[in-house]
Amino acid sequence: MRTTGRDDANCFVENPRAGETTNADVPGGAHGALRGMRVAVKDNVDVRGMRAGAGNPTYLETRGREPATAHAPCVDKVLAAGARFVGKTHMDELAWSLQGENFHYGTPTNARGKIPGRIPGGSSSGSASAVCCGHADVAIGTDTIGSVRLPASFCGVYGARPTHGRVDATGVVPLSHSFDTVGWFTKDAKTLRVMGEILLDPETRDAETSAKIGRGRLAACSDAFRLVDPAVKQAMNAVLSSEGVKRVFKDARGDAMPDAMGIVHLVLSDLALTDKSGERVLPPITEWSETFRVIQTREVWDAHGGWIKEHKPVFGPGIRDRFRAAEIGVDAATMDHHVALRERITNHLDALLADGTILILPAARGPAPAATDYNSEASLKKLAEARSVALALGAPASLARLPCVVIPAVEIEGEPVGLMLMSRRGTDEALLAFAEKLAWVIGLKVP
């Protein structure tokens, strides 16, 4: 990991901005599990005395004009647990990008790996960068279809997206309400688990299925692994077939027979896994992101359309095009089709995971790519291809409202790529505990 100064890293917004207090006015608690740790907060999350700019200067001067009068509950809980607030972080505009490149504020530094200039991923770019660069021990982000998961992979840190609704999203600028979650980054698996204990609502835990996590199947999603670079697939297969992974299962299953251990392989879109009638099928996962896109586009325009029409903000490339498409919208029949398909996907995954199965997917196609050259057709083509794969990998959990954990499991020529673990709704705590044990046995170290 390269050493980068706070100012050079560009992970934090200017502090204080006009009308704000300073960081010194946001103290942490004197005691708690995070005592002494530094927390960074994405700039779409309320921190008392500070403004929420959501990555866009027009938003900052209109909807974000007044400083927040209270912390978002997620911030309040982390501060009460002893963390010390060190700043708000840059993000992609309105959280509607996975790159981490902001047209107005620049690109936060990705300090992992050997090659400078790689993007951090987005939209929680600054939060991942703050942890990656060593300027925060924990960071709060948001994840709609990978905005924590992809930066965690690119920056070689740990990341968690919770079950939708299990972390209070009050005080968070919305993007797409039925997909948005408050997630977090850390530099180690233990702290990732501790953050879950602090943030997750215990009343919404699925205790019955949680007790089965680690004792059910560990299932690699073949259709997801087909989307990634061959070197990534090979490296992850080596990790998953290691003695360390077998040890995790042996410890979890106690007296289970040896042939009950190991990895099974399945096609995530194979409806026959949960519906033996043979009367219905699901589209391949490469098409699930279209269902996400249709529903998200409607929700985004509902949240921000009026503001856009009134204030006419300037957006960067890509994000501008997505807002234009959102304004056009989709017809009722198309929307109804995709809402129904989302429900079928959700029911399928819910049934698939009911026995405590943990699904394994790559968190990214490969290492973080270089910064986008918007004057190069080749660069734009690579960007479109990478975004398509990222959406396909992120869509299953987002559509079905599932928890995910990303651990920095492999390196490709010195560049990190994350492994994503996914389980049933409400089993977040058990999944985080499993990920902590898995990270330990495969020898992952604190960066």
PDB file of C-alpha atoms in Angstrom, residues 101-213:
ATOM      1  CA  GLU A 101     -14.631   9.627 -10.527  1.00  0.00           C
ATOM      2  CA  ASN A 102     -16.376  12.919  -9.720  1.00  0.00           C
ATOM      3  CA  PHE A 103     -16.673  15.472 -12.533  1.00  0.00           C
ATOM      4  CA  HIS A 104     -16.622  18.371 -10.046  1.00  0.00           C
ATOM      5  CA  TYR A 105     -14.357  17.253  -7.210  1.00  0.00           C
ATOM      6  CA  GLY A 106     -11.942  14.786  -8.775  1.00  0.00           C
ATOM      7  CA  THR A 107     -11.086  11.189  -7.908  1.00  0.00           C
ATOM      8  CA  PRO A 108     -10.136   9.948  -4.431  1.00  0.00           C
ATOM      9  CA  THR A 109      -6.887   8.012  -4.291  1.00  0.00           C
ATOM     10  CA  ASN A 110      -6.722   4.235  -4.451  1.00  0.00           C
ATOM     11  CA  ALA A 111      -3.522   3.539  -2.524  1.00  0.00           C
ATOM     12  CA  ARG A 112      -3.575  -0.260  -2.822  1.00  0.00           C
ATOM     13  CA  GLY A 113      -1.655  -2.154  -5.430  1.00  0.00           C
ATOM     14  CA  LYS A 114       1.433  -1.316  -7.426  1.00  0.00           C
ATOM     15  CA  ILE A 115       0.043   0.912 -10.164  1.00  0.00           C
ATOM     16  CA  PRO A 116      -0.873   4.535  -9.316  1.00  0.00           C
ATOM     17  CA  GLY A 117      -3.907   6.129 -10.933  1.00  0.00           C
ATOM     18  CA  ARG A 118      -6.361   3.269 -10.588  1.00  0.00           C
ATOM     19  CA  ILE A 119      -9.886   4.366  -9.680  1.00  0.00           C
ATOM     20  CA  PRO A 120     -11.286   3.606  -6.203  1.00  0.00           C
ATOM     21  CA  GLY A 121     -14.735   2.563  -7.387  1.00  0.00           C
ATOM     22  CA  GLY A 122     -17.946   4.281  -6.366  1.00  0.00           C
ATOM     23  CA  SER A 123     -20.158   5.662  -5.357  1.00  0.00           C
ATOM     24  CA  SER A 124     -18.669   5.447  -1.826  1.00  0.00           C
ATOM     25  CA  SER A 125     -15.277   6.346  -3.256  1.00  0.00           C
ATOM     26  CA  GLY A 126     -14.000   8.697  -0.570  1.00  0.00           C
ATOM     27  CA  SER A 127     -15.028   6.401   2.271  1.00  0.00           C
ATOM     28  CA  ALA A 128     -13.159   3.442   0.771  1.00  0.00           C
ATOM     29  CA  SER A 129     -10.199   5.691  -0.004  1.00  0.00           C
ATOM     30  CA  ALA A 130     -10.073   7.057   3.552  1.00  0.00           C
ATOM     31  CA  VAL A 131      -9.726   3.533   4.969  1.00  0.00           C
ATOM     32  CA  CYS A 132      -7.420   2.380   2.179  1.00  0.00           C
ATOM     33  CA  CYS A 133      -5.091   5.373   2.623  1.00  0.00           C
ATOM     34  CA  GLY A 134      -5.028   5.027   6.411  1.00  0.00           C
ATOM     35  CA  HIS A 135      -6.904   8.245   7.191  1.00  0.00           C
ATOM     36  CA  ALA A 136      -9.825   6.426   8.847  1.00  0.00           C
ATOM     37  CA  ASP A 137     -10.198   3.102  10.624  1.00  0.00           C
ATOM     38  CA  VAL A 138     -13.861   2.727   9.693  1.00  0.00           C
ATOM     39  CA  ALA A 139     -16.038   4.557   7.193  1.00  0.00           C
ATOM     40  CA  ILE A 140     -19.737   4.800   6.467  1.00  0.00           C
ATOM     41  CA  GLY A 141     -20.928   4.487   2.871  1.00  0.00           C
ATOM     42  CA  THR A 142     -24.090   3.587   1.030  1.00  0.00           C
ATOM     43  CA  ASP A 143     -24.743   0.680  -1.317  1.00  0.00           C
ATOM     44  CA  THR A 144     -27.524   0.527  -3.896  1.00  0.00           C
ATOM     45  CA  ILE A 145     -26.056  -1.942  -6.409  1.00  0.00           C
ATOM     46  CA  GLY A 146     -22.448  -2.182  -5.293  1.00  0.00           C
ATOM     47  CA  SER A 147     -21.401   1.244  -4.053  1.00  0.00           C
ATOM     48  CA  VAL A 148     -19.716  -0.323  -1.018  1.00  0.00           C
ATOM     49  CA  ARG A 149     -18.942  -3.713  -2.522  1.00  0.00           C
ATOM     50  CA  LEU A 150     -17.050  -2.525  -5.609  1.00  0.00           C
ATOM     51  CA  PRO A 151     -14.879   0.105  -3.839  1.00  0.00           C
ATOM     52  CA  ALA A 152     -14.024  -2.476  -1.177  1.00  0.00           C
ATOM     53  CA  SER A 153     -12.786  -4.788  -3.923  1.00  0.00           C
ATOM     54  CA  PHE A 154     -10.857  -2.124  -5.816  1.00  0.00           C
ATOM     55  CA  CYS A 155      -9.245  -0.630  -2.695  1.00  0.00           C
ATOM     56  CA  GLY A 156      -8.448  -3.942  -1.008  1.00  0.00           C
ATOM     57  CA  VAL A 157     -10.449  -3.264   2.160  1.00  0.00           C
ATOM     58  CA  TYR A 158     -13.372  -4.990   3.877  1.00  0.00           C
ATOM     59  CA  GLY A 159     -16.910  -3.901   3.054  1.00  0.00           C
ATOM     60  CA  ALA A 160     -20.445  -4.785   4.117  1.00  0.00           C
ATOM     61  CA  ARG A 161     -23.843  -4.177   2.577  1.00  0.00           C
ATOM     62  CA  PRO A 162     -26.582  -5.091   5.096  1.00  0.00           C
ATOM     63  CA  THR A 163     -29.988  -6.627   4.563  1.00  0.00           C
ATOM     64  CA  HIS A 164     -32.140  -3.857   3.129  1.00  0.00           C
ATOM     65  CA  GLY A 165     -33.735  -1.954   6.006  1.00  0.00           C
ATOM     66  CA  ARG A 166     -31.671  -3.448   8.840  1.00  0.00           C
ATOM     67  CA  VAL A 167     -29.600  -0.281   9.239  1.00  0.00           C
ATOM     68  CA  ASP A 168     -31.661   2.874   9.716  1.00  0.00           C
ATOM     69  CA  ALA A 169     -31.307   5.080   6.617  1.00  0.00           C
ATOM     70  CA  THR A 170     -32.898   8.160   8.181  1.00  0.00           C
ATOM     71  CA  GLY A 171     -30.756  11.210   7.448  1.00  0.00           C
ATOM     72  CA  VAL A 172     -29.343   9.722   4.244  1.00  0.00           C
ATOM     73  CA  VAL A 173     -29.880  11.338   0.836  1.00  0.00           C
ATOM     74  CA  PRO A 174     -31.857   8.731  -1.136  1.00  0.00           C
ATOM     75  CA  LEU A 175     -31.080   7.436  -4.582  1.00  0.00           C
ATOM     76  CA  SER A 176     -33.452   4.500  -4.976  1.00  0.00           C
ATOM     77  CA  HIS A 177     -35.351   3.741  -1.793  1.00  0.00           C
ATOM     78  CA  SER A 178     -36.102   0.053  -2.319  1.00  0.00           C
ATOM     79  CA  PHE A 179     -32.421  -0.709  -2.996  1.00  0.00           C
ATOM     80  CA  ASP A 180     -30.527   1.826  -0.846  1.00  0.00           C
ATOM     81  CA  THR A 181     -28.632   0.572   2.207  1.00  0.00           C
ATOM     82  CA  VAL A 182     -26.158   2.067   4.669  1.00  0.00           C
ATOM     83  CA  GLY A 183     -22.939   0.051   4.502  1.00  0.00           C
ATOM     84  CA  TRP A 184     -19.453   0.319   5.944  1.00  0.00           C
ATOM     85  CA  PHE A 185     -15.740  -0.200   5.314  1.00  0.00           C
ATOM     86  CA  THR A 186     -12.978  -1.353   7.651  1.00  0.00           C
ATOM     87  CA  LYS A 187      -9.364  -2.456   7.400  1.00  0.00           C
ATOM     88  CA  ASP A 188      -9.978  -5.832   9.084  1.00  0.00           C
ATOM     89  CA  ALA A 189     -12.696  -8.463   9.382  1.00  0.00           C
ATOM     90  CA  LYS A 190     -13.103  -8.215  13.149  1.00  0.00           C
ATOM     91  CA  THR A 191     -13.933  -4.516  13.032  1.00  0.00           C
ATOM     92  CA  LEU A 192     -16.301  -5.195  10.126  1.00  0.00           C
ATOM     93  CA  ARG A 193     -18.213  -7.580  12.401  1.00  0.00           C
ATOM     94  CA  VAL A 194     -18.163  -5.127  15.309  1.00  0.00           C
ATOM     95  CA  MET A 195     -19.600  -2.399  13.088  1.00  0.00           C
ATOM     96  CA  GLY A 196     -22.450  -4.758  12.275  1.00  0.00           C
ATOM     97  CA  GLU A 197     -23.147  -5.322  15.956  1.00  0.00           C
ATOM     98  CA  ILE A 198     -23.362  -1.555  16.403  1.00  0.00           C
ATOM     99  CA  LEU A 199     -25.452  -0.671  13.350  1.00  0.00           C
ATOM    100  CA  LEU A 200     -27.800  -3.608  12.716  1.00  0.00           C
ATOM    101  CA  ASP A 201     -31.306  -3.642  14.185  1.00  0.00           C
ATOM    102  CA  PRO A 202     -31.438  -6.762  16.410  1.00  0.00           C
ATOM    103  CA  GLU A 203     -35.224  -6.939  16.115  1.00  0.00           C
ATOM    104  CA  THR A 204     -34.998  -7.793  12.403  1.00  0.00           C
ATOM    105  CA  ARG A 205     -32.528 -10.665  12.745  1.00  0.00           C
ATOM    106  CA  ASP A 206     -33.533 -14.060  11.331  1.00  0.00           C
ATOM    107  CA  ALA A 207     -32.372 -16.179  14.258  1.00  0.00           C
ATOM    108  CA  GLU A 208     -33.483 -19.510  12.793  1.00  0.00           C
ATOM    109  CA  THR A 209     -31.542 -19.197   9.536  1.00  0.00           C
ATOM    110  CA  SER A 210     -28.621 -17.451  11.242  1.00  0.00           C
ATOM    111  CA  ALA A 211     -28.036 -20.583  13.314  1.00  0.00           C
ATOM    112  CA  LYS A 212     -27.503 -22.530  10.074  1.00  0.00           C
ATOM    113  CA  ILE A 213     -24.931 -20.166   8.540  1.00  0.00           C
TER     114      ILE A 213
END
